[in-house]
């Protein structure tokens, strides 16, 4: 039930805040709140009941990024952004990592919009649990769980559906869709539920690649 808070200027220089040479375990209903740039030298395992939160404090500057060079495994809750939406606006990022972020069947990865700022996962994600919110996954997403966007969720790499499902209770705006198409991304346009209730994959012809096809 402990709380570990990493604050800018109080726990060390940015980028060298937390150095663990082997494996870092977050367990026993403990919470880690990261409010400055931090790096783990080994693996990170967030066990069931553990909470990892990236959020800003009034002292935070620049992008708040938690880097794990090796493997991430999440069995608990990872909040990218203050779930209550009370923290100051800031750009928040998980990664980069040489391995994928493995969100286990009991894991939750929440990209919370909060008071504003980007929400990024800088690497590949293997999801067997739940991913919710809005933001950007910089790498590939392998999904055998549930992905429930609450806004624009961008996947820069490939999407591999391995029996997983996408559930959305909120649609992106036309402006967000147009911007995504302009970046060469694929959007899904659906018609009304009382009609065919079908979805069409749409992308810009001049930015189409063999991979996107």
JSON list of C-alpha atoms in Angstrom, two decimals:
[
{"chain": "A", "resi": 1, "resn": "UNK", "atom": "CA", "xyz": [0.00, 0.00, 0.00]},
{"chain": "A", "resi": 2, "resn": "UNK", "atom": "CA", "xyz": [3.01, 2.33, -0.29]},
{"chain": "A", "resi": 3, "resn": "UNK", "atom": "CA", "xyz": [3.38, 5.43, -2.49]},
{"chain": "A", "resi": 4, "resn": "UNK", "atom": "CA", "xyz": [6.57, 6.33, -4.38]},
{"chain": "A", "resi": 5, "resn": "UNK", "atom": "CA", "xyz": [6.57, 9.77, -6.01]},
{"chain": "A", "resi": 6, "resn": "UNK", "atom": "CA", "xyz": [9.32, 10.90, -8.38]},
{"chain": "A", "resi": 7, "resn": "UNK", "atom": "CA", "xyz": [9.34, 14.72, -8.41]},
{"chain": "A", "resi": 8, "resn": "UNK", "atom": "CA", "xyz": [11.47, 16.95, -10.68]},
{"chain": "A", "resi": 9, "resn": "UNK", "atom": "CA", "xyz": [14.46, 18.50, -8.96]},
{"chain": "A", "resi": 10, "resn": "UNK", "atom": "CA", "xyz": [13.99, 16.46, -5.77]},
{"chain": "A", "resi": 11, "resn": "UNK", "atom": "CA", "xyz": [14.96, 12.93, -6.74]},
{"chain": "A", "resi": 12, "resn": "UNK", "atom": "CA", "xyz": [17.84, 13.60, -9.11]},
{"chain": "A", "resi": 13, "resn": "UNK", "atom": "CA", "xyz": [18.60, 14.99, -12.56]},
{"chain": "A", "resi": 14, "resn": "UNK", "atom": "CA", "xyz": [16.11, 14.32, -15.33]},
{"chain": "A", "resi": 15, "resn": "UNK", "atom": "CA", "xyz": [16.80, 11.09, -17.17]},
{"chain": "A", "resi": 16, "resn": "UNK", "atom": "CA", "xyz": [18.64, 9.62, -14.15]},
{"chain": "A", "resi": 17, "resn": "UNK", "atom": "CA", "xyz": [15.89, 9.65, -11.56]},
{"chain": "A", "resi": 18, "resn": "UNK", "atom": "CA", "xyz": [15.46, 5.95, -10.90]},
{"chain": "A", "resi": 19, "resn": "UNK", "atom": "CA", "xyz": [18.11, 3.38, -11.83]},
{"chain": "A", "resi": 20, "resn": "UNK", "atom": "CA", "xyz": [17.41, -0.30, -11.14]},
{"chain": "A", "resi": 21, "resn": "UNK", "atom": "CA", "xyz": [19.97, -2.73, -12.51]},
{"chain": "A", "resi": 22, "resn": "UNK", "atom": "CA", "xyz": [17.92, -5.93, -12.47]},
{"chain": "A", "resi": 23, "resn": "UNK", "atom": "CA", "xyz": [14.13, -6.06, -12.11]},
{"chain": "A", "resi": 24, "resn": "UNK", "atom": "CA", "xyz": [11.73, -3.57, -10.55]},
{"chain": "A", "resi": 25, "resn": "UNK", "atom": "CA", "xyz": [8.56, -5.06, -9.05]},
{"chain": "A", "resi": 26, "resn": "UNK", "atom": "CA", "xyz": [5.57, -2.91, -8.11]},
{"chain": "A", "resi": 27, "resn": "UNK", "atom": "CA", "xyz": [3.26, -4.96, -5.93]},
{"chain": "A", "resi": 28, "resn": "UNK", "atom": "CA", "xyz": [1.11, -5.15, -2.79]},
{"chain": "A", "resi": 29, "resn": "UNK", "atom": "CA", "xyz": [-1.32, -2.40, -3.83]},
{"chain": "A", "resi": 30, "resn": "UNK", "atom": "CA", "xyz": [1.56, 0.05, -4.17]},
{"chain": "A", "resi": 31, "resn": "UNK", "atom": "CA", "xyz": [1.48, 3.19, -6.34]},
{"chain": "A", "resi": 32, "resn": "UNK", "atom": "CA", "xyz": [4.37, 4.71, -8.28]},
{"chain": "A", "resi": 33, "resn": "UNK", "atom": "CA", "xyz": [3.69, 8.28, -9.46]},
{"chain": "A", "resi": 34, "resn": "UNK", "atom": "CA", "xyz": [6.22, 9.57, -12.00]},
{"chain": "A", "resi": 35, "resn": "UNK", "atom": "CA", "xyz": [6.27, 13.36, -12.43]},
{"chain": "A", "resi": 36, "resn": "UNK", "atom": "CA", "xyz": [9.66, 13.80, -14.12]},
{"chain": "A", "resi": 37, "resn": "UNK", "atom": "CA", "xyz": [11.79, 11.98, -16.69]},
{"chain": "A", "resi": 38, "resn": "UNK", "atom": "CA", "xyz": [12.91, 8.62, -15.32]},
{"chain": "A", "resi": 39, "resn": "UNK", "atom": "CA", "xyz": [14.71, 5.52, -16.55]},
{"chain": "A", "resi": 40, "resn": "UNK", "atom": "CA", "xyz": [14.88, 1.96, -15.29]},
{"chain": "A", "resi": 41, "resn": "UNK", "atom": "CA", "xyz": [18.02, 0.02, -16.16]},
{"chain": "A", "resi": 42, "resn": "UNK", "atom": "CA", "xyz": [16.29, -3.37, -15.96]},
{"chain": "A", "resi": 43, "resn": "UNK", "atom": "CA", "xyz": [12.86, -4.94, -16.40]},
{"chain": "A", "resi": 44, "resn": "UNK", "atom": "CA", "xyz": [9.67, -3.46, -14.97]},
{"chain": "A", "resi": 45, "resn": "UNK", "atom": "CA", "xyz": [6.83, -5.64, -13.69]},
{"chain": "A", "resi": 46, "resn": "UNK", "atom": "CA", "xyz": [3.66, -3.99, -12.42]},
{"chain": "A", "resi": 47, "resn": "UNK", "atom": "CA", "xyz": [1.95, -6.79, -10.54]},
{"chain": "A", "resi": 48, "resn": "UNK", "atom": "CA", "xyz": [-1.77, -7.19, -9.93]},
{"chain": "A", "resi": 49, "resn": "UNK", "atom": "CA", "xyz": [-2.95, -4.42, -7.61]},
{"chain": "A", "resi": 50, "resn": "UNK", "atom": "CA", "xyz": [-0.01, -2.19, -8.53]},
{"chain": "A", "resi": 51, "resn": "UNK", "atom": "CA", "xyz": [-0.58, 1.28, -10.01]},
{"chain": "A", "resi": 52, "resn": "UNK", "atom": "CA", "xyz": [1.87, 3.21, -12.18]},
{"chain": "A", "resi": 53, "resn": "UNK", "atom": "CA", "xyz": [0.86, 6.80, -12.93]},
{"chain": "A", "resi": 54, "resn": "UNK", "atom": "CA", "xyz": [2.56, 9.35, -15.18]},
{"chain": "A", "resi": 55, "resn": "UNK", "atom": "CA", "xyz": [1.33, 12.86, -14.43]},
{"chain": "A", "resi": 56, "resn": "UNK", "atom": "CA", "xyz": [2.61, 16.41, -14.14]},
{"chain": "A", "resi": 57, "resn": "UNK", "atom": "CA", "xyz": [3.29, 18.48, -11.05]},
{"chain": "A", "resi": 58, "resn": "UNK", "atom": "CA", "xyz": [3.61, 22.29, -10.93]},
{"chain": "A", "resi": 59, "resn": "UNK", "atom": "CA", "xyz": [7.39, 21.73, -11.02]},
{"chain": "A", "resi": 60, "resn": "UNK", "atom": "CA", "xyz": [7.37, 19.51, -14.12]},
{"chain": "A", "resi": 61, "resn": "UNK", "atom": "CA", "xyz": [8.97, 20.72, -17.36]},
{"chain": "A", "resi": 62, "resn": "UNK", "atom": "CA", "xyz": [9.20, 19.21, -20.83]},
{"chain": "A", "resi": 63, "resn": "UNK", "atom": "CA", "xyz": [8.06, 15.71, -21.68]},
{"chain": "A", "resi": 64, "resn": "UNK", "atom": "CA", "xyz": [7.56, 13.35, -18.74]},
{"chain": "A", "resi": 65, "resn": "UNK", "atom": "CA", "xyz": [8.86, 10.03, -20.03]},
{"chain": "A", "resi": 66, "resn": "UNK", "atom": "CA", "xyz": [9.42, 6.75, -18.23]},
{"chain": "A", "resi": 67, "resn": "UNK", "atom": "CA", "xyz": [11.95, 4.65, -20.14]},
{"chain": "A", "resi": 68, "resn": "UNK", "atom": "CA", "xyz": [12.46, 0.93, -19.62]},
{"chain": "A", "resi": 69, "resn": "UNK", "atom": "CA", "xyz": [15.22, -0.35, -21.93]},
{"chain": "A", "resi": 70, "resn": "UNK", "atom": "CA", "xyz": [14.26, -3.99, -21.47]},
{"chain": "A", "resi": 71, "resn": "UNK", "atom": "CA", "xyz": [10.86, -5.57, -20.80]},
{"chain": "A", "resi": 72, "resn": "UNK", "atom": "CA", "xyz": [7.60, -4.15, -19.47]},
{"chain": "A", "resi": 73, "resn": "UNK", "atom": "CA", "xyz": [4.92, -6.42, -18.03]},
{"chain": "A", "resi": 74, "resn": "UNK", "atom": "CA", "xyz": [1.71, -4.94, -16.62]},
{"chain": "A", "resi": 75, "resn": "UNK", "atom": "CA", "xyz": [-0.74, -6.99, -14.55]},
{"chain": "A", "resi": 76, "resn": "UNK", "atom": "CA", "xyz": [-2.14, -3.96, -12.72]},
{"chain": "A", "resi": 77, "resn": "UNK", "atom": "CA", "xyz": [-3.05, -0.42, -13.81]},
{"chain": "A", "resi": 78, "resn": "UNK", "atom": "CA", "xyz": [-0.92, 2.00, -15.83]},
{"chain": "A", "resi": 79, "resn": "UNK", "atom": "CA", "xyz": [-2.32, 5.53, -16.07]},
{"chain": "A", "resi": 80, "resn": "UNK", "atom": "CA", "xyz": [-0.67, 7.81, -18.61]},
{"chain": "A", "resi": 81, "resn": "UNK", "atom": "CA", "xyz": [-2.20, 11.01, -17.28]},
{"chain": "A", "resi": 82, "resn": "UNK", "atom": "CA", "xyz": [-3.92, 11.82, -14.01]},
{"chain": "A", "resi": 83, "resn": "UNK", "atom": "CA", "xyz": [-7.16, 9.77, -14.00]},
{"chain": "A", "resi": 84, "resn": "UNK", "atom": "CA", "xyz": [-8.90, 12.57, -12.07]},
{"chain": "A", "resi": 85, "resn": "UNK", "atom": "CA", "xyz": [-7.85, 15.16, -14.68]},
{"chain": "A", "resi": 86, "resn": "UNK", "atom": "CA", "xyz": [-6.53, 17.58, -12.03]},
{"chain": "A", "resi": 87, "resn": "UNK", "atom": "CA", "xyz": [-2.81, 17.58, -12.85]},
{"chain": "A", "resi": 88, "resn": "UNK", "atom": "CA", "xyz": [-1.29, 20.37, -15.00]},
{"chain": "A", "resi": 89, "resn": "UNK", "atom": "CA", "xyz": [-1.11, 19.88, -18.77]},
{"chain": "A", "resi": 90, "resn": "UNK", "atom": "CA", "xyz": [2.00, 18.05, -19.97]},
{"chain": "A", "resi": 91, "resn": "UNK", "atom": "CA", "xyz": [3.26, 15.68, -22.67]},
{"chain": "A", "resi": 92, "resn": "UNK", "atom": "CA", "xyz": [3.50, 12.17, -21.21]},
{"chain": "A", "resi": 93, "resn": "UNK", "atom": "CA", "xyz": [5.28, 9.17, -22.70]},
{"chain": "A", "resi": 94, "resn": "UNK", "atom": "CA", "xyz": [5.89, 5.53, -21.87]},
{"chain": "A", "resi": 95, "resn": "UNK", "atom": "CA", "xyz": [9.05, 4.19, -23.45]},
{"chain": "A", "resi": 96, "resn": "UNK", "atom": "CA", "xyz": [11.05, 3.77, -25.58]},
{"chain": "A", "resi": 97, "resn": "UNK", "atom": "CA", "xyz": [11.92, 0.14, -24.91]},
{"chain": "A", "resi": 98, "resn": "UNK", "atom": "CA", "xyz": [13.77, -2.56, -26.82]},
{"chain": "A", "resi": 99, "resn": "UNK", "atom": "CA", "xyz": [10.98, -4.99, -25.90]},
{"chain": "A", "resi": 100, "resn": "UNK", "atom": "CA", "xyz": [7.22, -4.64, -26.19]},
{"chain": "A", "resi": 101, "resn": "UNK", "atom": "CA", "xyz": [5.02, -3.35, -23.42]},
{"chain": "A", "resi": 102, "resn": "UNK", "atom": "CA", "xyz": [3.13, -6.50, -22.45]},
{"chain": "A", "resi": 103, "resn": "UNK", "atom": "CA", "xyz": [-0.30, -5.64, -21.08]},
{"chain": "A", "resi": 104, "resn": "UNK", "atom": "CA", "xyz": [-1.42, -8.93, -19.49]},
{"chain": "A", "resi": 105, "resn": "UNK", "atom": "CA", "xyz": [-5.01, -10.19, -19.33]},
{"chain": "A", "resi": 106, "resn": "UNK", "atom": "CA", "xyz": [-5.53, -8.49, -15.95]},
{"chain": "A", "resi": 107, "resn": "UNK", "atom": "CA", "xyz": [-3.75, -5.30, -17.01]},
{"chain": "A", "resi": 108, "resn": "UNK", "atom": "CA", "xyz": [-5.21, -1.88, -17.79]},
{"chain": "A", "resi": 109, "resn": "UNK", "atom": "CA", "xyz": [-3.37, 0.72, -19.87]},
{"chain": "A", "resi": 110, "resn": "UNK", "atom": "CA", "xyz": [-5.25, 4.04, -19.71]},
{"chain": "A", "resi": 111, "resn": "UNK", "atom": "CA", "xyz": [-4.28, 7.01, -21.88]},
{"chain": "A", "resi": 112, "resn": "UNK", "atom": "CA", "xyz": [-6.07, 9.70, -19.89]},
{"chain": "A", "resi": 113, "resn": "UNK", "atom": "CA", "xyz": [-6.49, 13.10, -21.59]},
{"chain": "A", "resi": 114, "resn": "UNK", "atom": "CA", "xyz": [-6.32, 15.01, -18.30]},
{"chain": "A", "resi": 115, "resn": "UNK", "atom": "CA", "xyz": [-5.74, 18.75, -18.63]},
{"chain": "A", "resi": 116, "resn": "UNK", "atom": "CA", "xyz": [-4.07, 18.44, -22.03]},
{"chain": "A", "resi": 117, "resn": "UNK", "atom": "CA", "xyz": [-0.87, 17.35, -23.73]},
{"chain": "A", "resi": 118, "resn": "UNK", "atom": "CA", "xyz": [0.20, 14.34, -25.79]},
{"chain": "A", "resi": 119, "resn": "UNK", "atom": "CA", "xyz": [-0.21, 10.78, -24.54]},
{"chain": "A", "resi": 120, "resn": "UNK", "atom": "CA", "xyz": [2.29, 8.47, -26.26]},
{"chain": "A", "resi": 121, "resn": "UNK", "atom": "CA", "xyz": [3.52, 4.90, -25.97]},
{"chain": "A", "resi": 122, "resn": "UNK", "atom": "CA", "xyz": [6.91, 4.94, -27.70]},
{"chain": "A", "resi": 123, "resn": "UNK", "atom": "CA", "xyz": [7.24, 1.32, -28.72]},
{"chain": "A", "resi": 124, "resn": "UNK", "atom": "CA", "xyz": [5.39, -1.88, -29.51]},
{"chain": "A", "resi": 125, "resn": "UNK", "atom": "CA", "xyz": [2.45, -3.05, -27.40]},
{"chain": "A", "resi": 126, "resn": "UNK", "atom": "CA", "xyz": [1.21, -6.59, -26.91]},
{"chain": "A", "resi": 127, "resn": "UNK", "atom": "CA", "xyz": [-2.26, -6.34, -25.37]},
{"chain": "A", "resi": 128, "resn": "UNK", "atom": "CA", "xyz": [-4.18, -9.17, -23.71]},
{"chain": "A", "resi": 129, "resn": "UNK", "atom": "CA", "xyz": [-6.00, -6.89, -21.27]},
{"chain": "A", "resi": 130, "resn": "UNK", "atom": "CA", "xyz": [-7.64, -3.46, -21.69]},
{"chain": "A", "resi": 131, "resn": "UNK", "atom": "CA", "xyz": [-6.36, -0.34, -23.42]},
{"chain": "A", "resi": 132, "resn": "UNK", "atom": "CA", "xyz": [-8.54, 2.75, -23.12]},
{"chain": "A", "resi": 133, "resn": "UNK", "atom": "CA", "xyz": [-8.36, 6.49, -23.77]},
{"chain": "A", "resi": 134, "resn": "UNK", "atom": "CA", "xyz": [-6.88, 8.58, -26.55]},
{"chain": "A", "resi": 135, "resn": "UNK", "atom": "CA", "xyz": [-3.31, 9.08, -27.70]},
{"chain": "A", "resi": 136, "resn": "UNK", "atom": "CA", "xyz": [-0.68, 7.48, -29.92]},
{"chain": "A", "resi": 137, "resn": "UNK", "atom": "CA", "xyz": [1.09, 4.12, -30.00]},
{"chain": "A", "resi": 138, "resn": "UNK", "atom": "CA", "xyz": [4.34, 4.68, -31.88]},
{"chain": "A", "resi": 139, "resn": "UNK", "atom": "CA", "xyz": [4.96, 1.04, -32.72]},
{"chain": "A", "resi": 140, "resn": "UNK", "atom": "CA", "xyz": [3.01, -2.11, -33.51]},
{"chain": "A", "resi": 141, "resn": "UNK", "atom": "CA", "xyz": [-0.09, -3.22, -31.60]},
{"chain": "A", "resi": 142, "resn": "UNK", "atom": "CA", "xyz": [-0.78, -6.93, -31.18]},
{"chain": "A", "resi": 143, "resn": "UNK", "atom": "CA", "xyz": [-4.27, -7.17, -29.74]},
{"chain": "A", "resi": 144, "resn": "UNK", "atom": "CA", "xyz": [-5.87, -10.23, -28.20]},
{"chain": "A", "resi": 145, "resn": "UNK", "atom": "CA", "xyz": [-7.70, -8.19, -25.56]},
{"chain": "A", "resi": 146, "resn": "UNK", "atom": "CA", "xyz": [-9.96, -5.14, -25.67]},
{"chain": "A", "resi": 147, "resn": "UNK", "atom": "CA", "xyz": [-9.13, -1.68, -27.04]},
{"chain": "A", "resi": 148, "resn": "UNK", "atom": "CA", "xyz": [-11.69, 0.97, -26.06]},
{"chain": "A", "resi": 149, "resn": "UNK", "atom": "CA", "xyz": [-10.76, 4.41, -27.44]},
{"chain": "A", "resi": 150, "resn": "UNK", "atom": "CA", "xyz": [-12.49, 7.47, -26.01]},
{"chain": "A", "resi": 151, "resn": "UNK", "atom": "CA", "xyz": [-11.11, 9.72, -28.76]},
{"chain": "A", "resi": 152, "resn": "UNK", "atom": "CA", "xyz": [-8.48, 9.52, -31.49]},
{"chain": "A", "resi": 153, "resn": "UNK", "atom": "CA", "xyz": [-6.20, 6.55, -30.83]},
{"chain": "A", "resi": 154, "resn": "UNK", "atom": "CA", "xyz": [-3.40, 6.51, -33.41]},
{"chain": "A", "resi": 155, "resn": "UNK", "atom": "CA", "xyz": [-1.38, 3.39, -34.17]},
{"chain": "A", "resi": 156, "resn": "UNK", "atom": "CA", "xyz": [1.74, 4.34, -36.10]},
{"chain": "A", "resi": 157, "resn": "UNK", "atom": "CA", "xyz": [2.85, 0.75, -36.71]},
{"chain": "A", "resi": 158, "resn": "UNK", "atom": "CA", "xyz": [0.95, -2.29, -37.85]},
{"chain": "A", "resi": 159, "resn": "UNK", "atom": "CA", "xyz": [-2.16, -3.61, -36.12]},
{"chain": "A", "resi": 160, "resn": "UNK", "atom": "CA", "xyz": [-2.33, -7.36, -35.60]},
{"chain": "A", "resi": 161, "resn": "UNK", "atom": "CA", "xyz": [-5.73, -8.52, -34.42]},
{"chain": "A", "resi": 162, "resn": "UNK", "atom": "CA", "xyz": [-5.26, -11.83, -32.60]},
{"chain": "A", "resi": 163, "resn": "UNK", "atom": "CA", "xyz": [-8.83, -12.44, -31.54]},
{"chain": "A", "resi": 164, "resn": "UNK", "atom": "CA", "xyz": [-9.08, -9.06, -29.82]},
{"chain": "A", "resi": 165, "resn": "UNK", "atom": "CA", "xyz": [-11.81, -6.47, -30.19]},
{"chain": "A", "resi": 166, "resn": "UNK", "atom": "CA", "xyz": [-12.18, -2.71, -30.53]},
{"chain": "A", "resi": 167, "resn": "UNK", "atom": "CA", "xyz": [-15.00, -1.06, -28.60]},
{"chain": "A", "resi": 168, "resn": "UNK", "atom": "CA", "xyz": [-15.70, 2.64, -28.93]},
{"chain": "A", "resi": 169, "resn": "UNK", "atom": "CA", "xyz": [-18.40, 4.67, -27.29]},
{"chain": "A", "resi": 170, "resn": "UNK", "atom": "CA", "xyz": [-17.20, 7.92, -28.81]},
{"chain": "A", "resi": 171, "resn": "UNK", "atom": "CA", "xyz": [-16.34, 8.88, -32.39]},
{"chain": "A", "resi": 172, "resn": "UNK", "atom": "CA", "xyz": [-13.48, 11.11, -33.47]},
{"chain": "A", "resi": 173, "resn": "UNK", "atom": "CA", "xyz": [-14.30, 14.51, -34.94]},
{"chain": "A", "resi": 174, "resn": "UNK", "atom": "CA", "xyz": [-14.16, 15.14, -38.69]},
{"chain": "A", "resi": 175, "resn": "UNK", "atom": "CA", "xyz": [-11.19, 17.45, -38.11]},
{"chain": "A", "resi": 176, "resn": "UNK", "atom": "CA", "xyz": [-9.28, 14.68, -36.30]},
{"chain": "A", "resi": 177, "resn": "UNK", "atom": "CA", "xyz": [-10.04, 12.22, -39.10]},
{"chain": "A", "resi": 178, "resn": "UNK", "atom": "CA", "xyz": [-8.91, 14.67, -41.81]},
{"chain": "A", "resi": 179, "resn": "UNK", "atom": "CA", "xyz": [-5.66, 15.36, -39.94]},
{"chain": "A", "resi": 180, "resn": "UNK", "atom": "CA", "xyz": [-5.01, 11.61, -39.58]},
{"chain": "A", "resi": 181, "resn": "UNK", "atom": "CA", "xyz": [-5.59, 11.02, -43.31]},
{"chain": "A", "resi": 182, "resn": "UNK", "atom": "CA", "xyz": [-3.20, 13.88, -44.07]},
{"chain": "A", "resi": 183, "resn": "UNK", "atom": "CA", "xyz": [-0.52, 12.10, -42.06]},
{"chain": "A", "resi": 184, "resn": "UNK", "atom": "CA", "xyz": [-1.02, 8.96, -44.13]},
{"chain": "A", "resi": 185, "resn": "UNK", "atom": "CA", "xyz": [-2.95, 7.07, -41.48]},
{"chain": "A", "resi": 186, "resn": "UNK", "atom": "CA", "xyz": [-6.01, 4.90, -42.01]},
{"chain": "A", "resi": 187, "resn": "UNK", "atom": "CA", "xyz": [-9.37, 5.87, -40.52]},
{"chain": "A", "resi": 188, "resn": "UNK", "atom": "CA", "xyz": [-12.56, 3.81, -40.30]},
{"chain": "A", "resi": 189, "resn": "UNK", "atom": "CA", "xyz": [-15.77, 5.54, -41.40]},
{"chain": "A", "resi": 190, "resn": "UNK", "atom": "CA", "xyz": [-19.01, 3.86, -40.35]},
{"chain": "A", "resi": 191, "resn": "UNK", "atom": "CA", "xyz": [-22.60, 4.43, -41.35]},
{"chain": "A", "resi": 192, "resn": "UNK", "atom": "CA", "xyz": [-25.59, 4.53, -39.02]},
{"chain": "A", "resi": 193, "resn": "UNK", "atom": "CA", "xyz": [-26.43, 1.54, -36.83]},
{"chain": "A", "resi": 194, "resn": "UNK", "atom": "CA", "xyz": [-29.99, 1.50, -38.18]},
{"chain": "A", "resi": 195, "resn": "UNK", "atom": "CA", "xyz": [-28.62, 1.13, -41.73]},
{"chain": "A", "resi": 196, "resn": "UNK", "atom": "CA", "xyz": [-25.89, -1.32, -42.80]},
{"chain": "A", "resi": 197, "resn": "UNK", "atom": "CA", "xyz": [-23.73, -0.48, -39.74]},
{"chain": "A", "resi": 198, "resn": "UNK", "atom": "CA", "xyz": [-20.62, -1.19, -41.81]},
{"chain": "A", "resi": 199, "resn": "UNK", "atom": "CA", "xyz": [-17.18, 0.36, -41.66]},
{"chain": "A", "resi": 200, "resn": "UNK", "atom": "CA", "xyz": [-14.92, 1.45, -44.52]},
{"chain": "A", "resi": 201, "resn": "UNK", "atom": "CA", "xyz": [-11.13, 1.80, -44.24]},
{"chain": "A", "resi": 202, "resn": "UNK", "atom": "CA", "xyz": [-10.07, 5.11, -45.80]},
{"chain": "A", "resi": 203, "resn": "UNK", "atom": "CA", "xyz": [-6.62, 6.55, -46.47]},
{"chain": "A", "resi": 204, "resn": "UNK", "atom": "CA", "xyz": [-5.02, 9.05, -48.83]},
{"chain": "A", "resi": 205, "resn": "UNK", "atom": "CA", "xyz": [-4.22, 7.44, -52.20]},
{"chain": "A", "resi": 206, "resn": "UNK", "atom": "CA", "xyz": [-0.93, 9.30, -52.58]},
{"chain": "A", "resi": 207, "resn": "UNK", "atom": "CA", "xyz": [0.27, 7.97, -49.21]},
{"chain": "A", "resi": 208, "resn": "UNK", "atom": "CA", "xyz": [-0.85, 4.38, -49.67]},
{"chain": "A", "resi": 209, "resn": "UNK", "atom": "CA", "xyz": [1.87, 1.74, -49.22]},
{"chain": "A", "resi": 210, "resn": "UNK", "atom": "CA", "xyz": [2.00, -2.00, -49.70]},
{"chain": "A", "resi": 211, "resn": "UNK", "atom": "CA", "xyz": [2.00, -2.36, -45.93]},
{"chain": "A", "resi": 212, "resn": "UNK", "atom": "CA", "xyz": [-1.18, -0.30, -45.48]},
{"chain": "A", "resi": 213, "resn": "UNK", "atom": "CA", "xyz": [-2.95, -2.28, -48.23]}
]
